Short mmCIF file of C-alpha atoms and ligand atoms in Angstrom, two decimals:
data_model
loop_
_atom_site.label_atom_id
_atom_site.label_comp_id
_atom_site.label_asym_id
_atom_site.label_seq_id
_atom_site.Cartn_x
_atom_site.Cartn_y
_atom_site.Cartn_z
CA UNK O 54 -21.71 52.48 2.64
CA UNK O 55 -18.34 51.35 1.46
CA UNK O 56 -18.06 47.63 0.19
CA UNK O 57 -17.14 45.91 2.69
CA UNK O 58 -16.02 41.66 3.22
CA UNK O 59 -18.41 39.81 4.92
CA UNK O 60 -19.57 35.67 5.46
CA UNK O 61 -22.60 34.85 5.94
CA UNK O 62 -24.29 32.41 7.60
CA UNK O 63 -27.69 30.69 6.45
CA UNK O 64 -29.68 28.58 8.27
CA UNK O 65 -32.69 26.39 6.67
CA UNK O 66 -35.95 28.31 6.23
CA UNK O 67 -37.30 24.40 6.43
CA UNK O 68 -38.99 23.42 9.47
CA UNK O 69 -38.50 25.94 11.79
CA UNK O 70 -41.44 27.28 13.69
CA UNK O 71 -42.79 28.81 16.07
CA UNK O 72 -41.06 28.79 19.76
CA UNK O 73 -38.52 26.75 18.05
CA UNK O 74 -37.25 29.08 16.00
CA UNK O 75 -36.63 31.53 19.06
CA UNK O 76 -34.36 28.40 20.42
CA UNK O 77 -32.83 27.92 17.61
CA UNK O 78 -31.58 31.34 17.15
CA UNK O 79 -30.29 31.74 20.41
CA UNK O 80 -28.56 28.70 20.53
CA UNK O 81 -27.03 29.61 16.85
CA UNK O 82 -25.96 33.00 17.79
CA UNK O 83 -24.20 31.23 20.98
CA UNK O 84 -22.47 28.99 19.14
CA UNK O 85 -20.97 31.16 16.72
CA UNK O 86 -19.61 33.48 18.92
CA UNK O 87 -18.29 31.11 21.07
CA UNK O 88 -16.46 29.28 17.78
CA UNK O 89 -15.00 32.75 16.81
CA UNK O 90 -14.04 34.12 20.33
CA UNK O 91 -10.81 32.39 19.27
CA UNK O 92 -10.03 33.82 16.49
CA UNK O 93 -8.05 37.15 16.74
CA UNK O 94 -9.10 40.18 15.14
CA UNK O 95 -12.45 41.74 15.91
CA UNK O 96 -15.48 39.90 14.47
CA UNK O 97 -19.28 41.55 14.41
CA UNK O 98 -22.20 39.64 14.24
CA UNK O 99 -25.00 40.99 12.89
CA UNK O 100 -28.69 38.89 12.09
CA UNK O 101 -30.94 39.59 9.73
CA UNK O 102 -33.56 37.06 8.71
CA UNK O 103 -32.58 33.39 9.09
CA UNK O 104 -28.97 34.91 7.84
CA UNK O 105 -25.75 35.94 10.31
CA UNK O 106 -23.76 37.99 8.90
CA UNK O 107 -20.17 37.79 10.07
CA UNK O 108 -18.26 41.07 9.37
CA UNK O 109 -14.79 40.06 9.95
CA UNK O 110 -12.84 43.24 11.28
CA UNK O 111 -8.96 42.34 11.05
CA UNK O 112 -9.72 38.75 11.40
CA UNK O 113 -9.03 35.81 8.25
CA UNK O 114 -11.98 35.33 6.39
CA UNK O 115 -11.00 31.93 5.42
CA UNK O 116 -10.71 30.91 8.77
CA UNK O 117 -14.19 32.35 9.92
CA UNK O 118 -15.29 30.29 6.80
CA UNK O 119 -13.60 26.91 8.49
CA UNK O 120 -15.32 27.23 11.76
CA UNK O 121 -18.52 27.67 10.46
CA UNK O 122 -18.85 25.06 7.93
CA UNK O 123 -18.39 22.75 10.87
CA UNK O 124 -21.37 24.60 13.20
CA UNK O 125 -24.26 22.68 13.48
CA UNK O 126 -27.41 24.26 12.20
CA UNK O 127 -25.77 26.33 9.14
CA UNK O 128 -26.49 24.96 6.18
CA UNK O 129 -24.68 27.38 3.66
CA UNK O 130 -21.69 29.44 4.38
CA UNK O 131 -21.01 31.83 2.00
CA UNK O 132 -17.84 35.04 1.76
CA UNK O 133 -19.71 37.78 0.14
CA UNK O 134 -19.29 41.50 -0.57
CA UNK O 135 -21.89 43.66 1.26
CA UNK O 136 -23.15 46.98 -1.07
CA UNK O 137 -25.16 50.04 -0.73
CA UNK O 138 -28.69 49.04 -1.74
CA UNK O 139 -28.70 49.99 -5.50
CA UNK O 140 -28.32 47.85 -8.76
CA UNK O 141 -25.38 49.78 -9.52
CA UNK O 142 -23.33 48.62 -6.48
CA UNK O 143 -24.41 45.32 -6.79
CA UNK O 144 -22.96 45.27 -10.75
CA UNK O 145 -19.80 47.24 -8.97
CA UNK O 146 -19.27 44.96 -6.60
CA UNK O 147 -19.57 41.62 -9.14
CA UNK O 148 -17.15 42.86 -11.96
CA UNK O 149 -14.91 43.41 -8.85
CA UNK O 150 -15.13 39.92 -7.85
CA UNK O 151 -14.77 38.39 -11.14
CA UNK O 152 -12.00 40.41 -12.00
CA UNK O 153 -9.01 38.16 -10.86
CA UNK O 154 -11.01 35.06 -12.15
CA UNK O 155 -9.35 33.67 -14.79
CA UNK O 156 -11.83 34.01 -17.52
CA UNK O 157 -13.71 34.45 -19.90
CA UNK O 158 -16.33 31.52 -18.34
CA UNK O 159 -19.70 31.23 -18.61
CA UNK O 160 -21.84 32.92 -15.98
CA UNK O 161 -25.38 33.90 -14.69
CA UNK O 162 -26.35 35.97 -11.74
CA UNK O 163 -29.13 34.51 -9.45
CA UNK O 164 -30.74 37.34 -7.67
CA UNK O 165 -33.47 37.44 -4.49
CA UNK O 166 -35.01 39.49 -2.45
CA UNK O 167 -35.36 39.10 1.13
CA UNK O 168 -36.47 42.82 0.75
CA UNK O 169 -39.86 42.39 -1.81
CA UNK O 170 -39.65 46.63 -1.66
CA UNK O 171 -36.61 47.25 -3.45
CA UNK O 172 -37.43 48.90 -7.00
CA UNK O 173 -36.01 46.26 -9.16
CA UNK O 174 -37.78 42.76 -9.02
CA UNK O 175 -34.95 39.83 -8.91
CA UNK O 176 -35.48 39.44 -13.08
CA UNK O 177 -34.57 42.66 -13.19
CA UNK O 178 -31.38 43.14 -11.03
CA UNK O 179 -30.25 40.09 -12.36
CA UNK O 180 -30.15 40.66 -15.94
CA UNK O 181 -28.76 44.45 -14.49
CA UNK O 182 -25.68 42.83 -12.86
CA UNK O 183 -25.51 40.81 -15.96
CA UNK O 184 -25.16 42.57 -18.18
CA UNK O 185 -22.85 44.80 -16.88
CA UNK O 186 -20.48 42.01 -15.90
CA UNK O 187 -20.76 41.12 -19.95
CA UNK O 188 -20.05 44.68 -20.88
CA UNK O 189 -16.98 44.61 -19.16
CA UNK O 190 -15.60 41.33 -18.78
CA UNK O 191 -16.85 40.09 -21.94
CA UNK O 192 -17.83 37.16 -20.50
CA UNK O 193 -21.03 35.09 -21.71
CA UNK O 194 -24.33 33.93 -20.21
CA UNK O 195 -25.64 30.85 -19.64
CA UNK O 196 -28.33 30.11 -17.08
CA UNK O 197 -28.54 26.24 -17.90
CA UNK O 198 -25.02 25.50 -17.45
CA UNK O 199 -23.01 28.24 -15.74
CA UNK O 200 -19.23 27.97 -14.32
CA UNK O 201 -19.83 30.31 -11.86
CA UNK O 202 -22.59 31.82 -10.52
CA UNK O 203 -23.06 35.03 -9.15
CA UNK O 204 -25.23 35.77 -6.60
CA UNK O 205 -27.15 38.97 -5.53
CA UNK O 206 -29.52 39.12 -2.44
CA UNK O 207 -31.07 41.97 -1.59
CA UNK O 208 -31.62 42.31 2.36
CA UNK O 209 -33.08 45.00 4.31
CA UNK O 210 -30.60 47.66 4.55
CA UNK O 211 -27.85 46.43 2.47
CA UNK O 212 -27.25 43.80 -1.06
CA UNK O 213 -25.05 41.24 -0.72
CA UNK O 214 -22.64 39.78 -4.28
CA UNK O 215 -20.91 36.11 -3.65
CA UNK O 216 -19.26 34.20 -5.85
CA UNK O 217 -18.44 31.07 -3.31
CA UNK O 218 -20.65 29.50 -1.29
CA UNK O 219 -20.28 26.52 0.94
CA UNK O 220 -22.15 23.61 2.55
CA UNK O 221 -22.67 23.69 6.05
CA UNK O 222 -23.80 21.11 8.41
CA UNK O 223 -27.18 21.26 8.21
CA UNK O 224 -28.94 19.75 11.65
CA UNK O 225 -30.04 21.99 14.66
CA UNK O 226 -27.56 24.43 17.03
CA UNK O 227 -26.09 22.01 19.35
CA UNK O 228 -27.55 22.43 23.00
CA UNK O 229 -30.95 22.99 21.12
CA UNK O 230 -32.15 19.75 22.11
CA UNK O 231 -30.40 19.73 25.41
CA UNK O 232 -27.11 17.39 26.28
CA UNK O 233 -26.13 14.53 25.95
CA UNK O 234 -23.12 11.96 27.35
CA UNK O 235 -21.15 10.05 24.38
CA UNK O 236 -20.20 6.31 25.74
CA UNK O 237 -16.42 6.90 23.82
CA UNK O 238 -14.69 4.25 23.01
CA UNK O 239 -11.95 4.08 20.56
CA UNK O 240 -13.36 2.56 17.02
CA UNK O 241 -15.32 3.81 14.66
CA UNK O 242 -19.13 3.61 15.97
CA UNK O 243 -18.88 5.85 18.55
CA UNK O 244 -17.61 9.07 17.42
CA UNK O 245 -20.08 8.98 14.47
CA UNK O 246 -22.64 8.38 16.70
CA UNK O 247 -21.56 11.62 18.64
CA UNK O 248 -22.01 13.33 15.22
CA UNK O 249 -25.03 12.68 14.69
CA UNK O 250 -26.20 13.37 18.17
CA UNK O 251 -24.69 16.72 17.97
CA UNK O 252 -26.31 17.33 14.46
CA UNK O 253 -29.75 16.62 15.99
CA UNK O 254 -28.97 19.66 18.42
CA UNK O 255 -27.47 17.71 21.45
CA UNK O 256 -24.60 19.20 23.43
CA UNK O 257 -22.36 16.07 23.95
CA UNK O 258 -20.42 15.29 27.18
CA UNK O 259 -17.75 12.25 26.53
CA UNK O 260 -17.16 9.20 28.58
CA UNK O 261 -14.44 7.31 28.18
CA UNK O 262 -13.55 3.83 30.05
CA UNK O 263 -10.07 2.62 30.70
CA UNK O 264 -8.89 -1.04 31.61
CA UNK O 265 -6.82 0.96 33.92
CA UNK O 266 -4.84 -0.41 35.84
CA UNK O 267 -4.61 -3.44 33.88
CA UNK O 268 -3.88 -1.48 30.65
CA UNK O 269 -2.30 1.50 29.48
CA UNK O 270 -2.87 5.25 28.43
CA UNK O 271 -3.46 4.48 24.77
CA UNK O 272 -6.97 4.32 24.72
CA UNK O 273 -7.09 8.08 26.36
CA UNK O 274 -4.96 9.46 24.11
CA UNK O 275 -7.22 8.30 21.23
CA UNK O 276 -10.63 9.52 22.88
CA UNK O 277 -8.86 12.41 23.66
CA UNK O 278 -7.80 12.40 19.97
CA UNK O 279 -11.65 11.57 18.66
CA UNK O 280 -12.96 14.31 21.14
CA UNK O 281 -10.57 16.91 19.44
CA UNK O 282 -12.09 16.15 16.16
CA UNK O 283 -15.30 16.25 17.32
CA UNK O 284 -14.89 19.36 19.07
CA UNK O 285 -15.01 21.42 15.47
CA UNK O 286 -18.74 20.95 15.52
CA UNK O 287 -19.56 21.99 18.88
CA UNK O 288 -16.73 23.68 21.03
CA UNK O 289 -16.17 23.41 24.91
CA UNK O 290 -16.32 19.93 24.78
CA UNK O 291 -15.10 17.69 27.86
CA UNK O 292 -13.71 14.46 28.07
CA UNK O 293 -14.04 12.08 31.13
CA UNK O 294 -12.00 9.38 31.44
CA UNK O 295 -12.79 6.41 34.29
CA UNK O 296 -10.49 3.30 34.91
CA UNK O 297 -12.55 0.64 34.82
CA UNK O 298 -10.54 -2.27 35.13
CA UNK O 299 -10.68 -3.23 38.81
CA UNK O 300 -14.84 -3.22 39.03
CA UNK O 301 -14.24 -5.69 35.63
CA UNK O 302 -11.90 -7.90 37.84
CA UNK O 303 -14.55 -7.84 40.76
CA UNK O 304 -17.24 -8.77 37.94
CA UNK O 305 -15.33 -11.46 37.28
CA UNK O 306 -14.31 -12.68 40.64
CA UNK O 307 -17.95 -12.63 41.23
CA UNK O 308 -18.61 -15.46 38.63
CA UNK O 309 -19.69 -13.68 35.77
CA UNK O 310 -18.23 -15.85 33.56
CA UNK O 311 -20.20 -16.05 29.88
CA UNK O 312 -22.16 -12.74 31.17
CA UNK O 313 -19.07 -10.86 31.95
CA UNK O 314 -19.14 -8.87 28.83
CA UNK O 315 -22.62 -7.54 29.32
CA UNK O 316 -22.11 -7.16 33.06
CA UNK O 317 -19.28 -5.17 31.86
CA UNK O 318 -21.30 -2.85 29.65
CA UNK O 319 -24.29 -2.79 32.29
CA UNK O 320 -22.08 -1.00 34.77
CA UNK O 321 -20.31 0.90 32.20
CA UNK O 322 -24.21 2.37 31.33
CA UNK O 323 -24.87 2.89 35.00
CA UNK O 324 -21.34 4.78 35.54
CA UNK O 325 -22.37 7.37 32.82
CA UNK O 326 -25.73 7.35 34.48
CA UNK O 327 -24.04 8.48 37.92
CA UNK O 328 -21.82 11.15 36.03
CA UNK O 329 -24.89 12.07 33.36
CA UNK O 330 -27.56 13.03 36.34
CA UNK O 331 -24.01 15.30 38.17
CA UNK O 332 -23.24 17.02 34.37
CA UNK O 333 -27.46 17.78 34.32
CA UNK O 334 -27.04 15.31 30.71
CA UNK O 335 -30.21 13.78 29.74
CA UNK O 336 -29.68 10.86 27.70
CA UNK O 337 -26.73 8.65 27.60
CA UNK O 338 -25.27 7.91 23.47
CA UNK O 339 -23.34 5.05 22.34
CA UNK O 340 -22.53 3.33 18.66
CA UNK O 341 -24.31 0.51 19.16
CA UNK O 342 -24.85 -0.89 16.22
CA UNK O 343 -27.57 -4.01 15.97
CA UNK O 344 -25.74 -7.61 15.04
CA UNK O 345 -22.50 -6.06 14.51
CA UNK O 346 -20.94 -8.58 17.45
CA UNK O 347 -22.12 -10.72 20.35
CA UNK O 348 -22.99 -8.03 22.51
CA UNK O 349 -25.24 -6.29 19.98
CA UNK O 350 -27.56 -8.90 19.70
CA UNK O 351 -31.29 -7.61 20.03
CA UNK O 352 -31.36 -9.78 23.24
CA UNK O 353 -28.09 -8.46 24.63
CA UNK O 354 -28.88 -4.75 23.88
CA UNK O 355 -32.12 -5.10 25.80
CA UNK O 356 -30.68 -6.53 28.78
CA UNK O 357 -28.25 -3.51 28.80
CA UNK O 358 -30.65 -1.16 28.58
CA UNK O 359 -32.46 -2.24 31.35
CA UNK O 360 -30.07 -1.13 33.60
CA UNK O 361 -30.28 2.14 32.29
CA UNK O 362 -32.89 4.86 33.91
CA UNK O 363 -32.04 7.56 31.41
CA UNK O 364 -32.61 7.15 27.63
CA UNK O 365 -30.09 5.34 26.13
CA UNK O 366 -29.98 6.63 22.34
CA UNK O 367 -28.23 4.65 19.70
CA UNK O 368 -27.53 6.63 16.53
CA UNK O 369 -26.21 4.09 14.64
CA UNK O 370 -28.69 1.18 15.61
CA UNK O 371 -29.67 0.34 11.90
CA UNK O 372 -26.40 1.46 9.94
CA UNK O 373 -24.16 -0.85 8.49
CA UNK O 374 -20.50 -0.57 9.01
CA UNK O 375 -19.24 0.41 5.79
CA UNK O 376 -21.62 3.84 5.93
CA UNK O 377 -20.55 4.18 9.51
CA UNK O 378 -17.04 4.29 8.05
CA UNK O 379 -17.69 6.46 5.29
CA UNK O 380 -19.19 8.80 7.53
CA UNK O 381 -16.26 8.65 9.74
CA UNK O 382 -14.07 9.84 7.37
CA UNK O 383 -16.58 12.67 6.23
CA UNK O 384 -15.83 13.85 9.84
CA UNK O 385 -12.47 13.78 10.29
CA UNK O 386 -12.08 10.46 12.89
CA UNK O 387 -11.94 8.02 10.63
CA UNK O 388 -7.72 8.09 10.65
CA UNK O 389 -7.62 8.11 14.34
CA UNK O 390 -10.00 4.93 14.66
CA UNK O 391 -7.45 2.69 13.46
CA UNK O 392 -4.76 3.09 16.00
CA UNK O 393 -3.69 0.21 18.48
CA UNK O 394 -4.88 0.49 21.69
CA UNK O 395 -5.31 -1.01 24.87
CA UNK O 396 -9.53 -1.52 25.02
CA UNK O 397 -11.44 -2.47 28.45
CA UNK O 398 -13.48 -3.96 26.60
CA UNK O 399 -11.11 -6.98 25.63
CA UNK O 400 -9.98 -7.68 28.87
CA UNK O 401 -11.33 -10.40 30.62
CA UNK O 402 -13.83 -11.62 27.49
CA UNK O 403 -15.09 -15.39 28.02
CA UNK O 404 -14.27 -17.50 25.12
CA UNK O 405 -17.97 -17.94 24.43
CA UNK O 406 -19.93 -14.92 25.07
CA UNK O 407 -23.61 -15.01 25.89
CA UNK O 408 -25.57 -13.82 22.79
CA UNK O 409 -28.65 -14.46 24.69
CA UNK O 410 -28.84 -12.87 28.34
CA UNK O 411 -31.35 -11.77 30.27
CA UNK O 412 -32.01 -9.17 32.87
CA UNK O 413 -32.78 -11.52 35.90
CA UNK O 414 -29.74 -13.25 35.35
CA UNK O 415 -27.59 -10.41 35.23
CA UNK O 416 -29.45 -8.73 38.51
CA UNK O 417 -28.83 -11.87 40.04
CA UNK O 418 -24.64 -11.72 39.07
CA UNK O 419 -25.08 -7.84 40.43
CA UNK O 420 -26.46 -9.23 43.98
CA UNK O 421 -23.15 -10.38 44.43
CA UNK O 422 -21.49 -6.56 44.50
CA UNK O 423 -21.98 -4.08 46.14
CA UNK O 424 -22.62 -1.72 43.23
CA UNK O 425 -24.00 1.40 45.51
CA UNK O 426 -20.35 1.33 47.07
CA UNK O 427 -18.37 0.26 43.72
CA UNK O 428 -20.01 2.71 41.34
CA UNK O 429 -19.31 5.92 43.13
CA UNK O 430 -15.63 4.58 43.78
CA UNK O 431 -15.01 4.17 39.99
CA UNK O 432 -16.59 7.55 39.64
CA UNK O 433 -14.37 9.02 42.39
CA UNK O 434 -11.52 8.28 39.78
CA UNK O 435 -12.67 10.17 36.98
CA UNK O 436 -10.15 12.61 35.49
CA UNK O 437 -11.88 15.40 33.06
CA UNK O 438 -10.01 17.00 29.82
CA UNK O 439 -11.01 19.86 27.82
CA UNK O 440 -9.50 19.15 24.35
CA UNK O 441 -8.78 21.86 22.37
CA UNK O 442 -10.07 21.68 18.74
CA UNK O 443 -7.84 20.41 16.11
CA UNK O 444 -6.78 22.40 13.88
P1 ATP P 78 -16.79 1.57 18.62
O1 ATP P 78 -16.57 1.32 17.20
O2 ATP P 78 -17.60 2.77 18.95
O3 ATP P 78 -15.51 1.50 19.41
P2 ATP P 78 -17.14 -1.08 19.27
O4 ATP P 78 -17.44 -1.78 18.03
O5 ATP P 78 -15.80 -1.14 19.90
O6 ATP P 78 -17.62 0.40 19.10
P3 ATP P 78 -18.56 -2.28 21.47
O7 ATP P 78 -17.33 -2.66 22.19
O8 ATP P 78 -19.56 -3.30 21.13
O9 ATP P 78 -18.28 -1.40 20.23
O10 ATP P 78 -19.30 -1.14 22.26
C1 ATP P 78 -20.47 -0.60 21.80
C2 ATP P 78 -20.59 0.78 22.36
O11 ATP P 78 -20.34 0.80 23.78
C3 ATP P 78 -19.57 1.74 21.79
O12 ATP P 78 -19.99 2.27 20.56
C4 ATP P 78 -19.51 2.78 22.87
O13 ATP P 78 -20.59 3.67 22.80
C5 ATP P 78 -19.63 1.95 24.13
N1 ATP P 78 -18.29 1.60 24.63
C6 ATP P 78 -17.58 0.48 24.38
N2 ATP P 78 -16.38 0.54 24.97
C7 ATP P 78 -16.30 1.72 25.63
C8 ATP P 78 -15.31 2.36 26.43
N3 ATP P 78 -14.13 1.80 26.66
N4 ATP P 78 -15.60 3.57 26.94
C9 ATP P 78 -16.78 4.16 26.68
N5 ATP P 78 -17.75 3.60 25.94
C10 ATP P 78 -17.52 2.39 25.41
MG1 MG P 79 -19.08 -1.35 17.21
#
């Protein structure tokens, strides 16, 4: 076997078992090819155990690198040289790497076997690969405090020599845990709470609301923004988007008055409810986060939920804002959360809103509209986008 470039993929030995694991895999092995059908050039995919292995063909490796890191369920990513299975292509193979380093640095090789029959143990190969890399580079050891590390793993047919590795995302294969719909709006909460979802293995769908037509487009163009972002981690995302702004105006005419905000957000919840149970999702998502305004008071959030039948699944329920934030900008929305907008959610607001509601009060605002005919009409104006992923 000639050397040959390869990435691979690692996914935690922790906690996987059983059935699970069988899930897991498939979803994985989905999910990457899906991520690299885009990029040209022929790539292979080959397993081996709890590793991909990526063998690029014509393709950039560095860009294979990119889509990975952001794939749920990988939690190292790592451009290695694959060997013929003998200590003396492994030591071949990591003088070749080091070669353009600029050097001399301090090194040590960390070796493993994933294969316990190869005739070296890992002591062995290591200090192998070591000491030819000393020999010819004239580089020094150090275990304790290396500048780079080599590493050699020795896998069933083959040994693989990295210099680089990367963190991945950690988390489970999205669509592991089934699928989800993402309440969207256009701060910060919500597209971190679509992270996380996503991390924990659920496909996301995205809703967005519009105050349309008593507002503008601004607010689509930044979910459709957020969803672009947030398409890195899972691919073949959609976005729907669902003016809103009549059925508020009807909410109000009805006399909602202090509880128009939470009648607001009940009938948002039972609007993703009608699309969730068409798109097969099984949970709705939103950024609720508890206390962080008026209509995240404990009380509040429980009256909304109670017009939900599916799970509703807050994330974020017990972070504060600033690590909201922070994790925001870990994930690439945190620039787009910012921009002006035009939000539903600030039309219409009473000057005092209730921060104590309860669910008989807001059925008895409901009994005043006909929600079984209002519903489907704000569905019936739902427009869907597929947002490519940025870039
Ligand atoms: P975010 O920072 O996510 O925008 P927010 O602070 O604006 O949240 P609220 O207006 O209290 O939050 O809404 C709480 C949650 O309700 C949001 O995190 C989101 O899941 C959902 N939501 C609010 N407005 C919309 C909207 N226009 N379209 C879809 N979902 C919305
Ligand atoms: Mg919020």
């Amino acid at each position: 076997m000639d050397s040959q470039d390869c990435v691979l993929l690692k996914y935690g030995e922790l906690s996987l078992k059983g059935r699970n694991r069988g899930r897991f895999e498939r979803e994985l092995l989905r999910n990457v090819q899906v991520a690299l059908a885009g990029v040209p050039g022929a790539v292979q995919i080959e397993r081996r155990d709890s590793v991909l292995v990526l063998l690029p063909g014509t393709a950039a490796r560095q860009e294979l690198v990119e889509r990975a890191r952001h794939l749920m369920g990988i939690s190292v990513v790592q451009p290695a040289v694959r060997v013929r299975k003998t200590p003396g292509a492994a030591a071949d193979a990591a003088v070749e790497l080091l070669k353009d380093h600029a050097g001399p640095q301090r090194f040590a090789v960390r070796a493993r076997r994933r294969d316990k029959d190869f005739a070296l143990t890992s002591e062995q190969l290591a200090a192998e690969v070591g000491e030819r890399v000393g020999n010819e580079l004239g580089w020094p050891v150090d275990l304790d405090d290396p500048q780079v590390e080599i590493s050699v793993e020795v896998d069933r047919h083959e040994v693989f020599v990295s210099v680089e590795r990367h963190r991945g995302q950690g988390g489970l294969p999205v669509g592991c845990s089934g699928r989800g719909l993402v309440l969207l709006s256009g701060g910060f909460d919500s597209p971190v709470a679509a992270y996380r979802a996503m991390r924990r293995g659920l496909r996301c769908e995205f809703i967005h609301f519009t105050g349309a037509p008593l507002t503008g487009p601004s607010s689509t163009y930044k979910a459709y923004a957020h969803v672009r972002q947030l398409d890195r981690f899972q691919g073949r995302s959609r976005l729907h988007v669902v003016p809103i702004g009549a059925a508020q105006q009807e909410l109000a005419r009805a006399g909602a008055g202090r509880l128009q905000t939470i009648a607001h957000r009940r009938l948002m919840i039972r609007t993703a409810e009608a699309l969730a149970r068409r798109l097969g999702a099984q949970a709705l998502i939103t950024g609720d986060s508890l206390g962080q305004v008026a209509s995240q008071t404990l009380s509040n959030l429980t009256t909304i939920d109670q017009a939900a039948t599916l799970p509703l699944l807050r994330p974020l329920l017990t972070w504060d804002k600033q690590e909201i934030i922070d994790e925001a900008r870990r994930i690439g929305t945190a620039e787009i959360s910012p921009l002006p907008d035009e939000d539903c959610c600030s039309l219409l607001t009473p000057p005092h809103p209730a921060t104590h509601t309860t669910d008989a009060e807001l059925t008895e605002l409901e009994a005043r509209i006909d929600l079984g005919t209002l519903i489907p009409a704000v569905l019936a104006k739902a427009r869907t986008f597929t947002p490519p992923h940025a870039a």
